[in-house]
PDB file of C-alpha atoms in Angstrom:
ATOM      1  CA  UNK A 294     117.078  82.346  88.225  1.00  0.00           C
ATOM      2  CA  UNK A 295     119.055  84.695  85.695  1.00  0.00           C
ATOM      3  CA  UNK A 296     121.626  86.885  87.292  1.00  0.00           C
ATOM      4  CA  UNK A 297     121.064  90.208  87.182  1.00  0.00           C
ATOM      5  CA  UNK A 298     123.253  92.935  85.705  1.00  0.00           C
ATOM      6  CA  UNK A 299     125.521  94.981  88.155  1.00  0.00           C
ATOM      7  CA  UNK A 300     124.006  98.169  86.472  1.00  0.00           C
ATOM      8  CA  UNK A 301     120.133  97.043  87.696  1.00  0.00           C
ATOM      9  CA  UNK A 302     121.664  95.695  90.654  1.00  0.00           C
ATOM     10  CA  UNK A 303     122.874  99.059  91.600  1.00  0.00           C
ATOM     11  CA  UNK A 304     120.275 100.937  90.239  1.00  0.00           C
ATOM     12  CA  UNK A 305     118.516  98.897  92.439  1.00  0.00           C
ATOM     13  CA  UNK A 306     120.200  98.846  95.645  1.00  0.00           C
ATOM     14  CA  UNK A 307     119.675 103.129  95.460  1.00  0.00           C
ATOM     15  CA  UNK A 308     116.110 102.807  96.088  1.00  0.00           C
ATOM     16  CA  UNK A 309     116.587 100.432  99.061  1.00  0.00           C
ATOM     17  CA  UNK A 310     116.225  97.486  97.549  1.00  0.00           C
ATOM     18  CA  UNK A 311     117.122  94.836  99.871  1.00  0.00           C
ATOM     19  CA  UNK A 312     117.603  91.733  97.509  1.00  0.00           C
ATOM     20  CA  UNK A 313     119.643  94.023  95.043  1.00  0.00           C
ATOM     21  CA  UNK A 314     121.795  94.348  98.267  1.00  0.00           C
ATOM     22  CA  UNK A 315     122.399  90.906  99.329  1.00  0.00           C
ATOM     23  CA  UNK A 316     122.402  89.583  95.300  1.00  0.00           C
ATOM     24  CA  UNK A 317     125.798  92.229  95.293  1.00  0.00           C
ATOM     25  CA  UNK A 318     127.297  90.856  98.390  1.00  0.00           C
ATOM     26  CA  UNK A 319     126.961  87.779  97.418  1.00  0.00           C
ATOM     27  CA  UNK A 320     128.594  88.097  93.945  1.00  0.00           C
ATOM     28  CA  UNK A 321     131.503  90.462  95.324  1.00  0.00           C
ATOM     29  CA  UNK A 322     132.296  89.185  98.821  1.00  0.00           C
ATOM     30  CA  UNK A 323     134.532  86.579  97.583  1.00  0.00           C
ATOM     31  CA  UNK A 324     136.386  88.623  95.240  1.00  0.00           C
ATOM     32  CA  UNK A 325     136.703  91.683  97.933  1.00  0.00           C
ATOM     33  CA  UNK A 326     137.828  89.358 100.725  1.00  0.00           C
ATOM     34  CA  UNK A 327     140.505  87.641  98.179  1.00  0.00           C
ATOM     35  CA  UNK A 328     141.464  91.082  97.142  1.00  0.00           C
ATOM     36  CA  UNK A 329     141.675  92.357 100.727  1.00  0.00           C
ATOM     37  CA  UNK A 330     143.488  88.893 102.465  1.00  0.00           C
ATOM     38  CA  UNK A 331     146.089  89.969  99.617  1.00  0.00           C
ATOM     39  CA  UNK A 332     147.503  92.802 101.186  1.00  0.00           C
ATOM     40  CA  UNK A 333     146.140  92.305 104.856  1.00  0.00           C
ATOM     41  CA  UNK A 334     147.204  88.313 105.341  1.00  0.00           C
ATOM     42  CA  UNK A 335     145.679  87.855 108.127  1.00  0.00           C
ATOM     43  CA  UNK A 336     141.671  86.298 107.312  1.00  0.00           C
ATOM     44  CA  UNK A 337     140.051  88.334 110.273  1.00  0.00           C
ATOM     45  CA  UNK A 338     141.428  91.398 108.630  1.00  0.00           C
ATOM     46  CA  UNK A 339     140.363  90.681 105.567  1.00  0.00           C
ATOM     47  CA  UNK A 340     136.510  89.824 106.849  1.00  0.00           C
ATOM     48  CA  UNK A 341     136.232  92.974 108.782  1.00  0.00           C
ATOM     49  CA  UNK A 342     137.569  95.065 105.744  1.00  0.00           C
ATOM     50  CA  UNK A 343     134.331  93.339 103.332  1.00  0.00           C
ATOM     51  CA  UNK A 344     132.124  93.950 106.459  1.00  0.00           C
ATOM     52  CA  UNK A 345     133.151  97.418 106.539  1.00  0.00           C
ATOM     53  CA  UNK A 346     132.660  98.015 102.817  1.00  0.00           C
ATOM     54  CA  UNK A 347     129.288  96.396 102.536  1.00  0.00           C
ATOM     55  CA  UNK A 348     128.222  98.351 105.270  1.00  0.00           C
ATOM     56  CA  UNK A 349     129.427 101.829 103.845  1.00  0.00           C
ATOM     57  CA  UNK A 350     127.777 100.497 100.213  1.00  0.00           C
ATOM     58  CA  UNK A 351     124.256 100.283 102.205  1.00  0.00           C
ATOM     59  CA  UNK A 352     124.723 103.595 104.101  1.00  0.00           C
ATOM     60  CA  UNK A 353     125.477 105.252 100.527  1.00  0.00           C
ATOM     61  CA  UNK A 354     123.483 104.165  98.663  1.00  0.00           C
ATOM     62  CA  UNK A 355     121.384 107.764  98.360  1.00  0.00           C
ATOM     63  CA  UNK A 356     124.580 109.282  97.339  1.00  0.00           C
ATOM     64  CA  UNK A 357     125.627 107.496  94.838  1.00  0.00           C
ATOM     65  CA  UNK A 358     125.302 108.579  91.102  1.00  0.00           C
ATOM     66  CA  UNK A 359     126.764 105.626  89.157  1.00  0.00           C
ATOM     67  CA  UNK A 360     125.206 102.363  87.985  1.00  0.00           C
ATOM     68  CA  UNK A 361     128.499 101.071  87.423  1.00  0.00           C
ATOM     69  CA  UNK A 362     129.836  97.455  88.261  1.00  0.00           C
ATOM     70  CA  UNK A 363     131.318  97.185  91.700  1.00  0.00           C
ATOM     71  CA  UNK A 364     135.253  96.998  91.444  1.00  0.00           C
ATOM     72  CA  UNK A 365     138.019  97.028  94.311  1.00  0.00           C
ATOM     73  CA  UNK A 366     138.301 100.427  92.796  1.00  0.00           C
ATOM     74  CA  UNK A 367     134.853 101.651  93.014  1.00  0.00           C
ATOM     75  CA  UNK A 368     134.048 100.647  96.529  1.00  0.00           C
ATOM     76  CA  UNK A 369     134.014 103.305  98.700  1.00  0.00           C
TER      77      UNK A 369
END
């Protein structure tokens, strides 16, 4: 299967799109939870943080008005 494009992927994700969701958590996690463990050390930390951000990503979706990649600067 072809990956798809963070711009589709977020374009996506705005109209609900469950997959879109889950194909974007599963490409960023890793990088967000590295990014996070870097200033948190402590792992627990770290997994609530990506928790926490996935979960504000879902509940924003509506809002948002970017199809932009997802960067530790762009997460809300």
């Amino acid at each position: 299967m072809m990956e798809e494009k963070d711009e589709v992927l977020v374009g996506n994700l705005k109209t609900g799109d469950i997959k879109a969701y889950e194909a974007l958590y599963e490409k960023y996690r890793g990088r967000l939870y590295h990014f996070a463990f870097g200033y948190l050390k402590s792992h627990v930390e770290a997994e609530g943080l990506v928790q926490d951000v996935f979960v504000k990503i879902w509940k924003r979706k509506p809002t948002s008005s970017r199809n932009a990649p997802l960067s530790p600067t762009s997460l809300p």
